[in-house]
Amino acid sequence: MFIKRSFQIAFSAFIVLLLLNQALNQHLENLIAILLLLPALIASYSAIMHLDFVKKPAFLLVVTVLCTALNLLLLLYVALRFQINDVSDPLNVQIKATELLHGNQNWHSNFDGSQEYFYVYPNLVFFTILISKVMVFAQSVGLSIQLALRLMNFFLLAMVTIFTLLTSWRLSKNIRALASTAVILLFYPVMYLYPNMVTYTDTWAISCTTVVFYLVAVVLTSQRRLVIVGANLALILVYGLLYAIKPNMVILLPAVLSLIFMTFFLKMPEKWRVVLIAISLALGIVMATMTTKSLASSNGYSQSAQKKIALPTTHWINMGLNPFGSSGKGAYDSNDESLDIERKLEKKTYLTMDSIKDRLQMLGLAGWFKLALDKSQTLLGTPLFGFGRYASGYDQAPGYYLHHQVMLTTFFTIIATTTVLLVGGQLLIKVWQPYENQPITTNQRAFTYLIGLAAIGLTIFHTFIWEVEPRYFLPMLYPVITLIGMVGGVQRLPALKIVQLQVNVNWTKLLVWPIASILFLELTLSSAKSIPGIAYGNMEYPIRLEILQPVKAPVELRFSLPVPETVNVLKVNIRPEPGQRVSLSTGQQLIPRNGHYTLEKRFAANQNVEIFIHRDDTKTKRPLILYRQPPLYKQLFHGSSVTIDGQRYYLPYEMDIYDRKPFELLDVNNSPVLR
């Protein structure tokens, strides 16, 4: 009983932390709208469940099929129509994968002119090789590489939906639980998470984690030995792939080992199945370690160079203890990284350990816990919605979205947070009372324990020990928020029954909450329209290739910049110089301001803006900084180019849709660097 109660308390504390962080992260208007939506949805659900046809299996099956179909169509639409011009790490990976495709196996490429990117971050080598193999496959079947990567993202996102539903069915064998899971996934689809709109490790990690948990469910529930053996073999392969792509998911192994301890003390019949799962996970790590080293070496990656350049483990712990990180408390910090790279080169890595000791002493025990709580806000509370996560750099997006991206971001944030709070609240009740009359099955209990232990472990790891980023919890997010559908749905919760008794008294009361919710939601979304956003432009890409290059430019340069949507501000990101003028074809000059040239003017959609740059050789002494198009499979930059010394160069510029706030308030170039 002590072990069971300890888990219930710990998992409940995690759920409460998740719900509080989600709620407190919202603006006041959003939070009021959410608090109105919650009782409205509960009341509507209780009223709907009174209808006899809703309880029929045929109806629930139709709901499941429709929700799943809409979910998959939505994911496909987003994968094909929304694409962010990948920045930083994702772009590094794609450029190197393209080079591998063309036989260039030189991994010694400078990052920002100083560091060896893939030797500083060796965990990305396997993923880069994996993406290059996808590119090879695309060429072999006649697909363009960009279309292949988009379809790859769609299939990975679709796997999250499909395998979550399969897991729910495997554990419950109940159509109501399946329908409940399908509805949750429809209101909280994977497209809300911004890393899934770029080609990076997170999409693969979320998908592989979902498959891992499905295979765990098969091992826990199957009565056929052949199926159990096959599921464990598949588990070795899938978990090995997951570990190779996202090493922090090693947390699943100590979670399973803790579950073994619990099963023996609680005398659970699944204990030997859990032991098999633990063995499979351990073999997966061994297989991943051996395979990735061999694969990396065969693709020209030097293991000896990695030992010389790769940062020590203490680097990530040191950043995790930084209360003043450039990307947030305990998050990635460029100063810590630069210092640790220098310490590595000078063979003074002990200075990083000294920094850890100093920070622990400075924080003290109370400060350490306070920092962990602040980091939990980043890990569990920061919205992770692809819509609006990066305000610029869209390679492709519908015009309506560009015009209303802030309003739509607010809407998706409200819906997603409401879903998390509603599902999390029900899960909190089920932790203590899984069913009202019918006890939870033992394999469902074991599965719940495993998810709970892994979620708690991952949270502790990234809040108390390691550096933190919002996307680090993504692999465990969907198992947690869909747990209510996976392990239950047979009986309605006591809280819902209480509400049901109240709303049955008077149908008029049932309409009050939904109407009030819709009205306040409309007011909240309307207020969000006044916030400015970036429509278009050539972003600054902080990647290892020297895309920004100094150029000895001729006296006059001309660029033609497309205007896909009506905008109000044009900013040309070249530094002002004496004797240099930037103007439109009409002769109207852009104003030098804060290191760039700006013009506030309404530019109509579907036209080209002609930009002229005139440089007086007698006064301008420094070269012009322009973008150089790298040898990549997709076009990074918009607008016409100029050819200088046989190289094509593009103009750094941005366009702002709104004119209600000064352009300088936007902080686009300081978007968080993905790690």
XYZ file of C-alpha atoms in Angstrom:
675
model
C 0.000 0.000 0.000
C 2.878 2.380 0.798
C 4.381 1.986 -2.693
C 1.011 2.447 -4.362
C 0.202 5.567 -2.332
C 3.690 6.962 -2.957
C 3.178 6.639 -6.702
C -0.271 8.193 -6.505
C 1.100 11.179 -4.580
C 4.100 11.636 -6.893
C 2.065 11.273 -10.120
C -0.646 13.554 -8.757
C 2.012 16.159 -7.927
C 3.291 15.920 -11.495
C -0.202 16.333 -12.959
C -0.907 19.331 -10.714
C 2.422 20.870 -11.766
C 1.553 20.318 -15.426
C -1.926 21.826 -15.049
C -0.721 24.834 -13.049
C 2.044 25.587 -15.515
C -0.348 25.315 -18.437
C -2.888 27.612 -16.776
C -0.485 30.202 -15.356
C 1.322 30.500 -18.680
C -1.779 32.048 -20.264
C -2.628 35.719 -20.441
C -5.541 36.807 -18.272
C -7.996 37.014 -21.207
C -7.017 33.539 -22.402
C -7.299 32.122 -18.892
C -10.799 33.575 -18.397
C -11.889 32.100 -21.737
C -10.459 28.714 -20.709
C -12.171 28.804 -17.302
C -15.462 29.496 -19.074
C -14.891 26.765 -21.636
C -14.161 24.061 -19.051
C -17.612 23.974 -17.371
C -19.282 24.542 -20.739
C -17.604 21.461 -22.216
C -18.288 19.361 -19.117
C -21.951 20.404 -19.092
C -22.321 19.776 -22.833
C -20.656 16.380 -22.517
C -22.949 15.369 -19.662
C -26.023 16.426 -21.627
C -24.906 14.602 -24.762
C -24.222 11.404 -22.822
C -27.895 11.404 -21.764
C -28.913 10.648 -25.339
C -29.519 6.943 -25.880
C -28.005 6.685 -29.378
C -24.706 8.159 -28.131
C -24.113 5.063 -26.010
C -24.477 2.658 -28.944
C -21.245 1.016 -30.210
C -22.117 1.852 -33.819
C -22.289 5.570 -33.039
C -19.029 5.493 -31.066
C -17.350 3.701 -33.965
C -18.535 6.417 -36.362
C -17.176 9.086 -33.978
C -13.816 7.299 -33.848
C -13.559 6.984 -37.636
C -14.612 10.595 -38.290
C -12.290 12.071 -35.646
C -9.368 9.996 -36.895
C -10.041 10.897 -40.538
C -10.292 14.624 -39.734
C -7.128 14.407 -37.652
C -5.117 12.762 -40.437
C -6.441 15.151 -43.097
C -5.520 18.090 -40.885
C -2.000 16.727 -40.396
C -1.606 16.185 -44.142
C -2.805 19.724 -44.906
C -0.382 21.236 -42.411
C 2.522 19.098 -43.653
C 1.974 20.184 -47.267
C 0.786 23.779 -46.855
C 2.713 25.021 -43.798
C 6.467 24.984 -43.875
C 8.873 27.060 -41.830
C 12.234 27.842 -43.361
C 14.180 25.746 -40.881
C 16.650 27.667 -38.756
C 19.797 26.790 -36.846
C 20.116 23.086 -35.975
C 17.436 21.716 -38.361
C 19.023 23.639 -41.213
C 22.483 22.380 -40.228
C 21.178 18.831 -40.398
C 19.543 19.318 -43.794
C 22.598 20.959 -45.336
C 24.930 18.202 -44.118
C 22.436 15.504 -45.184
C 22.378 17.065 -48.653
C 26.183 17.026 -48.721
C 26.186 13.326 -47.738
C 23.734 12.722 -50.564
C 26.320 14.135 -52.989
C 29.202 12.183 -51.457
C 30.710 14.924 -49.286
C 31.585 13.159 -46.011
C 33.663 15.979 -44.523
C 32.135 16.686 -41.108
C 34.783 19.286 -40.230
C 32.678 22.309 -41.140
C 32.954 25.576 -39.296
C 29.957 26.916 -37.427
C 29.894 30.710 -37.296
C 33.543 30.651 -38.354
C 34.799 29.122 -35.110
C 33.479 25.733 -33.974
C 33.012 22.231 -35.374
C 29.255 21.872 -35.207
C 28.762 18.110 -35.489
C 31.737 17.386 -33.243
C 30.340 19.697 -30.574
C 26.909 18.010 -30.898
C 27.666 14.389 -31.912
C 24.130 13.272 -30.980
C 22.947 14.787 -34.285
C 25.250 12.730 -36.497
C 23.003 9.658 -36.653
C 19.913 11.771 -37.327
C 21.715 13.602 -40.138
C 22.668 10.296 -41.750
C 19.069 9.095 -41.340
C 17.741 12.166 -43.158
C 20.280 11.655 -45.941
C 18.931 8.109 -46.390
C 15.423 9.547 -46.722
C 16.767 11.857 -49.434
C 18.359 8.883 -51.230
C 15.039 7.017 -51.088
C 13.225 10.068 -52.477
C 15.541 10.201 -55.465
C 15.180 6.475 -56.096
C 11.378 6.735 -56.393
C 11.363 9.990 -58.361
C 10.140 12.307 -55.571
C 11.550 15.745 -54.915
C 13.532 15.825 -51.675
C 11.416 18.574 -50.151
C 8.158 16.730 -50.872
C 9.665 13.540 -49.457
C 10.625 15.276 -46.200
C 7.175 16.799 -45.871
C 5.527 13.426 -46.457
C 7.970 11.918 -43.962
C 6.799 14.401 -41.330
C 3.175 13.601 -42.149
C 3.677 9.842 -41.767
C 5.483 10.364 -38.462
C 2.694 12.603 -37.164
C 0.042 10.176 -38.410
C 1.802 7.353 -36.552
C 1.263 9.242 -33.297
C -2.490 9.282 -33.904
C -2.731 5.703 -35.189
C -0.549 4.007 -32.569
C -2.130 5.972 -29.713
C -5.529 4.640 -30.852
C -4.115 1.119 -31.178
C -2.676 1.364 -27.668
C -6.014 2.523 -26.297
C -7.802 -0.398 -27.932
C -5.122 -2.891 -26.897
C -5.454 -1.939 -23.245
C -9.207 -1.476 -22.968
C -10.873 -3.432 -25.795
C -13.626 -0.866 -25.328
C -15.105 1.270 -28.115
C -15.923 4.087 -25.716
C -12.285 4.362 -24.622
C -11.260 4.355 -28.294
C -13.740 7.130 -29.137
C -12.560 9.149 -26.136
C -8.950 8.897 -27.318
C -9.906 9.879 -30.876
C -11.728 12.998 -29.660
C -8.772 14.047 -27.480
C -6.364 13.619 -30.407
C -8.630 15.668 -32.672
C -8.677 18.603 -30.254
C -4.979 18.292 -29.472
C -3.346 17.092 -32.723
C 0.400 16.804 -33.051
C 0.448 19.724 -35.490
C 0.193 22.115 -32.525
C 3.804 21.393 -31.596
C 6.249 23.685 -33.393
C 9.132 21.203 -33.848
C 6.855 19.129 -36.038
C 6.862 21.917 -38.606
C 10.619 21.590 -39.059
C 12.728 18.600 -40.061
C 14.304 17.711 -36.756
C 14.611 15.075 -34.054
C 11.401 15.847 -32.157
C 8.982 14.525 -34.773
C 10.816 11.202 -34.893
C 11.064 11.060 -31.092
C 7.322 11.601 -30.527
C 6.457 8.989 -33.143
C 8.941 6.374 -31.905
C 7.836 6.874 -28.289
C 4.232 6.235 -29.302
C 5.229 3.005 -31.038
C 7.347 1.961 -28.030
C 4.371 2.323 -25.696
C 2.156 0.380 -28.106
C 4.653 -2.496 -28.125
C 4.791 -2.329 -24.316
C 0.982 -2.625 -24.270
C 1.199 -5.670 -26.563
C 3.737 -7.360 -24.274
C 1.569 -6.620 -21.213
C -1.702 -7.881 -22.694
C -0.967 -10.617 -25.234
C -1.615 -14.237 -24.290
C 0.372 -15.682 -27.201
C 4.071 -16.336 -26.679
C 4.935 -15.772 -30.326
C 3.336 -12.315 -30.234
C 5.186 -11.448 -27.014
C 8.518 -12.500 -28.526
C 7.832 -10.559 -31.723
C 6.779 -7.454 -29.792
C 9.953 -7.567 -27.693
C 12.153 -7.918 -30.770
C 10.378 -4.971 -32.379
C 10.761 -3.061 -29.105
C 14.555 -3.496 -29.271
C 14.635 -1.978 -32.773
C 12.209 0.892 -32.178
C 13.618 1.868 -28.794
C 17.138 1.661 -30.223
C 16.069 4.119 -32.934
C 14.414 6.372 -30.333
C 17.501 6.379 -28.095
C 19.801 7.111 -31.054
C 17.672 10.119 -32.036
C 16.723 11.437 -28.581
C 19.177 10.243 -25.884
C 17.167 11.765 -23.005
C 14.577 9.032 -23.598
C 16.970 6.713 -21.776
C 14.644 7.678 -18.930
C 12.332 4.817 -20.009
C 14.861 2.235 -18.790
C 15.042 3.442 -15.142
C 11.250 3.865 -15.285
C 10.845 0.182 -16.230
C 13.373 -0.880 -13.594
C 11.378 1.057 -10.984
C 8.238 -0.659 -12.254
C 9.887 -4.068 -11.749
C 10.506 -3.110 -8.129
C 6.854 -2.091 -7.751
C 5.454 -5.234 -9.394
C 7.295 -7.550 -7.006
C 6.149 -5.674 -3.908
C 2.588 -5.231 -5.201
C 2.537 -8.876 -6.368
C 1.432 -7.913 -9.865
C 1.154 -10.835 -12.332
C 2.893 -8.787 -15.082
C 6.256 -8.726 -13.287
C 7.978 -11.162 -15.637
C 6.575 -9.351 -18.675
C 7.992 -6.105 -17.288
C 11.362 -7.819 -16.837
C 11.273 -8.789 -20.536
C 10.482 -5.185 -21.438
C 13.465 -3.978 -19.368
C 15.769 -6.454 -21.131
C 14.491 -5.281 -24.533
C 15.096 -1.621 -23.662
C 18.619 -2.377 -22.437
C 19.386 -4.311 -25.636
C 17.965 -1.403 -27.635
C 20.469 0.971 -26.025
C 23.340 -1.452 -26.708
C 22.236 -1.912 -30.317
C 21.862 1.855 -30.832
C 25.306 2.591 -29.373
C 27.071 0.014 -31.547
C 25.127 0.766 -34.722
C 25.409 4.551 -34.581
C 29.183 4.467 -34.067
C 29.636 2.056 -36.961
C 27.274 4.015 -39.219
C 28.933 7.323 -38.349
C 32.410 5.978 -39.075
C 31.310 4.536 -42.428
C 30.067 8.013 -43.365
C 33.382 9.692 -42.648
C 32.754 10.817 -39.069
C 35.877 10.687 -36.871
C 35.401 9.205 -33.394
C 38.830 10.489 -32.317
C 37.928 14.035 -33.363
C 34.693 13.733 -31.380
C 36.629 12.884 -28.208
C 38.773 15.985 -28.689
C 35.939 18.419 -29.444
C 32.663 17.137 -27.915
C 31.581 18.996 -24.788
C 31.642 17.135 -21.453
C 28.494 16.069 -19.622
C 29.131 18.791 -17.048
C 28.442 21.402 -19.752
C 24.718 20.555 -19.867
C 24.456 20.383 -16.077
C 26.194 23.749 -15.801
C 23.710 25.363 -18.217
C 20.848 23.759 -16.321
C 21.981 25.613 -13.185
C 22.259 28.994 -14.922
C 19.505 31.279 -13.556
C 20.328 33.932 -16.176
C 20.561 31.888 -19.387
C 20.258 33.771 -22.686
C 17.306 31.543 -23.686
C 15.747 31.407 -20.215
C 16.471 30.078 -16.744
C 18.400 26.827 -16.947
C 18.119 26.779 -20.743
C 20.673 26.960 -23.546
C 23.151 29.783 -23.032
C 25.550 30.933 -25.740
C 28.046 32.301 -23.190
C 28.217 28.983 -21.313
C 28.687 27.174 -24.614
C 31.490 29.464 -25.795
C 33.301 29.202 -22.469
C 33.050 25.421 -22.387
C 34.330 25.139 -25.959
C 37.352 27.234 -24.981
C 37.880 25.148 -21.833
C 37.747 21.968 -23.909
C 40.347 23.275 -26.378
C 42.589 24.461 -23.533
C 42.068 21.179 -21.614
C 40.590 23.032 -18.641
C 37.240 21.251 -18.368
C 37.640 21.252 -14.592
C 36.610 24.924 -14.750
C 33.122 23.796 -15.782
C 32.904 21.672 -12.642
C 34.052 24.680 -10.618
C 31.246 26.703 -12.228
C 28.715 24.037 -11.186
C 29.953 24.179 -7.595
C 29.807 27.987 -7.597
C 26.269 28.040 -8.944
C 25.056 25.461 -6.450
C 26.608 27.475 -3.643
C 25.090 30.695 -4.973
C 21.624 29.163 -5.350
C 21.534 27.256 -2.104
C 18.956 24.534 -1.522
C 15.998 26.938 -1.652
C 17.313 28.643 -4.798
C 17.877 25.279 -6.454
C 14.239 24.276 -5.866
C 13.065 27.718 -7.038
C 15.104 27.329 -10.230
C 13.611 23.856 -10.753
C 10.091 25.287 -10.474
C 10.967 28.029 -12.960
C 12.381 25.419 -15.337
C 9.201 23.362 -14.967
C 7.319 26.349 -16.397
C 9.505 26.104 -19.501
C 9.248 22.324 -19.722
C 5.550 21.868 -18.963
C 3.915 25.249 -19.422
C 5.368 27.038 -22.430
C 3.045 26.701 -25.435
C 4.579 24.576 -28.152
C 2.355 25.433 -31.036
C 3.815 25.518 -34.532
C 1.300 28.152 -35.548
C 3.115 31.382 -34.765
C 6.084 29.812 -32.964
C 8.336 31.534 -35.457
C 6.828 34.824 -36.592
C 8.700 34.809 -39.881
C 10.530 32.572 -42.269
C 7.552 30.742 -43.761
C 8.497 28.934 -46.913
C 4.806 28.346 -47.541
C 1.636 29.212 -45.646
C -1.922 30.237 -46.625
C -2.470 33.975 -46.955
C -5.362 33.951 -44.495
C -3.101 32.480 -41.845
C -0.388 35.070 -42.437
C -2.937 37.848 -41.997
C -4.382 36.371 -38.806
C -1.553 34.309 -37.373
C -1.644 35.875 -33.894
C -5.406 35.477 -33.600
C -5.212 31.859 -34.786
C -2.297 31.152 -32.459
C -4.382 32.470 -29.562
C -7.306 30.267 -30.603
C -5.198 27.101 -30.884
C -3.519 27.905 -27.577
C -6.880 28.236 -25.815
C -8.281 25.021 -27.310
C -5.118 23.022 -26.617
C -4.705 24.290 -23.053
C -8.391 23.676 -22.342
C -7.958 20.104 -23.573
C -4.899 19.544 -21.381
C -6.645 20.965 -18.303
C -9.829 18.974 -18.884
C -8.066 15.684 -19.585
C -5.475 16.264 -16.859
C -8.195 16.995 -14.311
C -9.965 13.753 -15.166
C -6.669 11.869 -15.039
C -5.974 13.306 -11.602
C -9.256 11.830 -10.380
C -8.559 8.495 -12.043
C -5.166 8.213 -10.367
C -7.043 7.859 -7.092
C -10.242 6.248 -8.365
C -9.751 4.684 -11.824
C -13.378 3.473 -11.954
C -16.361 3.989 -9.738
C -17.463 0.375 -9.586
C -15.245 -1.628 -11.901
C -11.585 -2.017 -10.790
C -8.772 -1.194 -13.194
C -7.170 -4.244 -14.810
C -3.655 -5.157 -13.759
C -2.090 -4.569 -17.175
C -3.748 -1.135 -17.355
C -2.371 -0.372 -13.902
C 1.148 -1.462 -14.954
C 0.905 0.688 -18.076
C -0.236 3.690 -16.022
C 2.644 3.175 -13.602
C 5.149 3.099 -16.482
C 3.882 6.327 -18.075
C 3.723 8.015 -14.678
C 7.247 6.978 -13.706
C 8.687 8.034 -17.082
C 6.908 11.418 -16.975
C 8.045 12.094 -13.414
C 11.605 10.993 -14.215
C 11.866 13.142 -17.344
C 10.546 16.171 -15.438
C 12.994 15.705 -12.553
C 15.884 15.181 -14.982
C 15.312 18.401 -16.923
C 14.325 20.598 -13.988
C 16.820 19.554 -11.312
C 19.789 18.249 -13.324
C 19.979 19.003 -17.048
C 19.362 22.021 -19.256
C 15.751 22.594 -20.294
C 13.772 23.387 -23.426
C 10.014 23.103 -23.956
C 10.379 20.446 -26.640
C 12.268 18.053 -24.350
C 9.029 16.795 -22.782
C 7.248 16.271 -26.108
C 7.811 12.494 -26.354
C 5.933 11.982 -23.056
C 3.240 14.624 -23.608
C 0.855 12.544 -25.703
C 1.047 9.397 -23.543
C 0.187 11.573 -20.528
C -2.720 13.540 -21.994
C -4.222 10.484 -23.710
C -3.852 8.179 -20.717
C -7.467 8.845 -19.760
C -8.570 7.318 -23.069
C -5.987 4.535 -23.062
C -6.875 2.994 -19.733
C -10.497 3.949 -19.215
C -13.621 5.437 -20.606
C -15.881 2.589 -19.524
C -17.439 4.455 -16.599
C -18.069 8.176 -16.335
C -16.160 9.989 -13.658
C -17.888 10.964 -10.416
C -17.231 14.633 -11.116
C -19.036 14.412 -14.443
C -21.983 12.594 -12.863
C -22.386 15.374 -10.303
C -22.448 17.961 -13.075
C -24.849 15.776 -15.015
C -27.356 15.744 -12.138
C -27.204 19.508 -11.939
C -27.622 20.289 -15.630
C -30.537 17.899 -16.008
C -32.692 20.124 -13.782
C -32.947 22.931 -16.306
C -31.829 22.941 -19.953
C -31.730 26.742 -19.863
C -28.736 26.577 -17.520
C -27.034 24.299 -19.999
C -27.000 27.087 -22.601
C -25.601 29.781 -20.308
C -22.029 28.521 -20.077
C -21.547 27.750 -23.800
C -22.944 31.141 -24.851
C -20.818 32.983 -22.286
C -17.768 30.973 -23.372
C -18.260 31.735 -27.056
C -18.800 35.439 -26.419
C -15.702 35.807 -24.275
C -13.677 33.675 -26.669
C -14.675 36.035 -29.491
C -13.619 39.062 -27.430
C -10.286 37.409 -26.607
C -9.556 36.557 -30.232
C -10.597 40.024 -31.396
C -8.158 41.642 -28.962
C -5.369 39.437 -30.338
C -5.757 40.923 -33.824
C -3.921 44.098 -32.855
C -0.625 42.331 -32.136
C 1.869 42.683 -35.025
C 3.493 39.799 -36.819
C 6.010 39.196 -39.592
C 4.659 38.215 -42.977
C 7.648 37.485 -45.120
C 11.329 37.998 -45.692
C 14.805 36.491 -45.702
C 15.641 35.554 -42.118
C 19.139 35.472 -40.716
C 20.195 31.821 -40.521
C 22.812 31.202 -37.817
C 24.250 28.082 -39.416
C 27.682 26.619 -39.967
C 28.009 27.686 -43.607
C 28.898 31.301 -44.210
C 25.561 32.308 -45.707
C 26.040 35.935 -44.679
C 29.108 37.053 -46.603
C 30.950 40.359 -47.023
C 30.887 41.364 -50.691
C 32.778 44.095 -52.548
C 29.667 45.359 -54.320
C 29.457 47.539 -57.441
C 28.268 51.144 -57.313
C 24.601 50.219 -57.787
C 22.656 47.056 -57.018
C 19.037 46.245 -57.806
C 16.803 43.676 -56.096
C 13.193 42.728 -56.853
C 11.309 41.625 -53.714
C 7.904 39.878 -53.964
C 5.023 40.985 -51.707
C 2.817 37.894 -51.203
C 0.479 39.666 -48.768
C -0.332 43.312 -48.124
C 2.288 44.713 -45.740
C 2.979 48.034 -44.060
C 6.680 48.016 -43.208
C 9.762 47.095 -45.212
C 13.107 46.585 -43.464
C 16.377 46.014 -45.335
C 18.930 44.430 -43.019
C 22.159 45.958 -44.280
C 24.153 48.264 -42.051
C 23.953 52.005 -42.811
C 27.151 53.490 -44.255
C 28.273 57.001 -45.224
C 27.770 57.423 -48.952
C 25.240 54.564 -49.145
C 21.570 55.042 -50.111
C 18.741 52.515 -50.201
C 15.627 53.553 -52.131
C 12.592 52.321 -54.033
C 12.325 52.542 -57.811
C 10.182 55.675 -57.256
C 13.143 57.361 -55.610
C 11.692 57.222 -52.098
C 14.536 56.517 -49.697
C 14.513 54.100 -46.770
C 15.495 55.604 -43.415
C 18.650 54.361 -41.624
C 17.571 53.187 -38.165
C 19.107 50.884 -35.543
C 21.540 49.208 -37.921
C 19.155 48.751 -40.867
C 16.989 50.663 -43.351
C 13.240 51.016 -42.729
C 10.282 52.363 -44.677
C 6.726 52.425 -43.281
C 4.475 52.294 -46.301
C 1.562 50.191 -47.507
C 2.659 47.688 -50.137
C -0.181 45.915 -51.943
C -0.153 42.141 -52.337
C 0.969 40.366 -55.507
C 3.458 42.990 -56.608
C 7.240 43.328 -56.638
C 9.107 46.022 -54.733
C 12.183 47.275 -56.548
C 15.069 48.130 -54.201
C 18.102 50.118 -55.344
C 21.315 50.280 -53.328
C 23.728 53.023 -54.370
C 27.246 53.053 -52.879
C 29.725 55.887 -53.275
C 33.180 54.296 -53.590
C 34.870 57.374 -52.141
C 32.880 57.219 -48.874
C 31.838 53.591 -48.298
C 34.793 51.673 -46.920
C 33.286 48.447 -45.584
C 31.970 45.633 -47.809
C 28.260 44.928 -48.177
C 26.860 41.976 -46.181
C 24.551 39.800 -48.317
C 23.207 36.238 -48.284
C 24.856 33.571 -50.413
C 22.641 30.711 -51.568
C 24.211 27.421 -50.328
C 24.040 24.196 -52.380
C 20.810 23.007 -50.766
C 17.850 21.165 -52.248
C 15.402 23.952 -51.459
C 15.423 27.692 -51.991
C 16.130 29.510 -48.736
C 15.795 33.087 -49.876
C 13.079 35.137 -51.551
C 13.444 37.788 -54.215
C 15.827 38.261 -57.124
C 19.585 37.800 -56.812
C 22.651 39.607 -58.063
C 25.733 37.898 -59.443
C 29.113 39.068 -58.174
C 32.301 37.203 -59.105
C 30.249 34.254 -60.298
C 28.272 33.884 -57.019
C 24.581 34.624 -56.504
C 23.689 36.877 -53.571
C 20.342 37.800 -51.986
C 19.189 40.767 -49.944
C 18.435 40.361 -46.213
C 14.991 41.908 -45.708
C 11.756 41.542 -43.747
C 8.166 42.688 -44.256
C 5.664 43.461 -41.518
C 1.926 42.959 -42.016
C 0.685 45.305 -39.308
C 1.342 48.990 -38.732
C -0.292 49.314 -35.304
C 2.952 48.981 -33.377
C 6.527 50.049 -34.161
C 8.493 47.456 -36.065
C 11.382 47.710 -33.635
C 9.317 46.064 -30.867
C 9.534 42.740 -32.671
C 12.388 40.468 -31.615
C 12.618 38.127 -34.573
C 16.368 37.680 -34.856
C 16.605 36.595 -31.220
C 14.331 33.570 -31.590
C 15.510 30.664 -29.387
C 18.171 28.460 -30.973
C 17.023 24.863 -31.266
C 19.138 22.327 -29.496
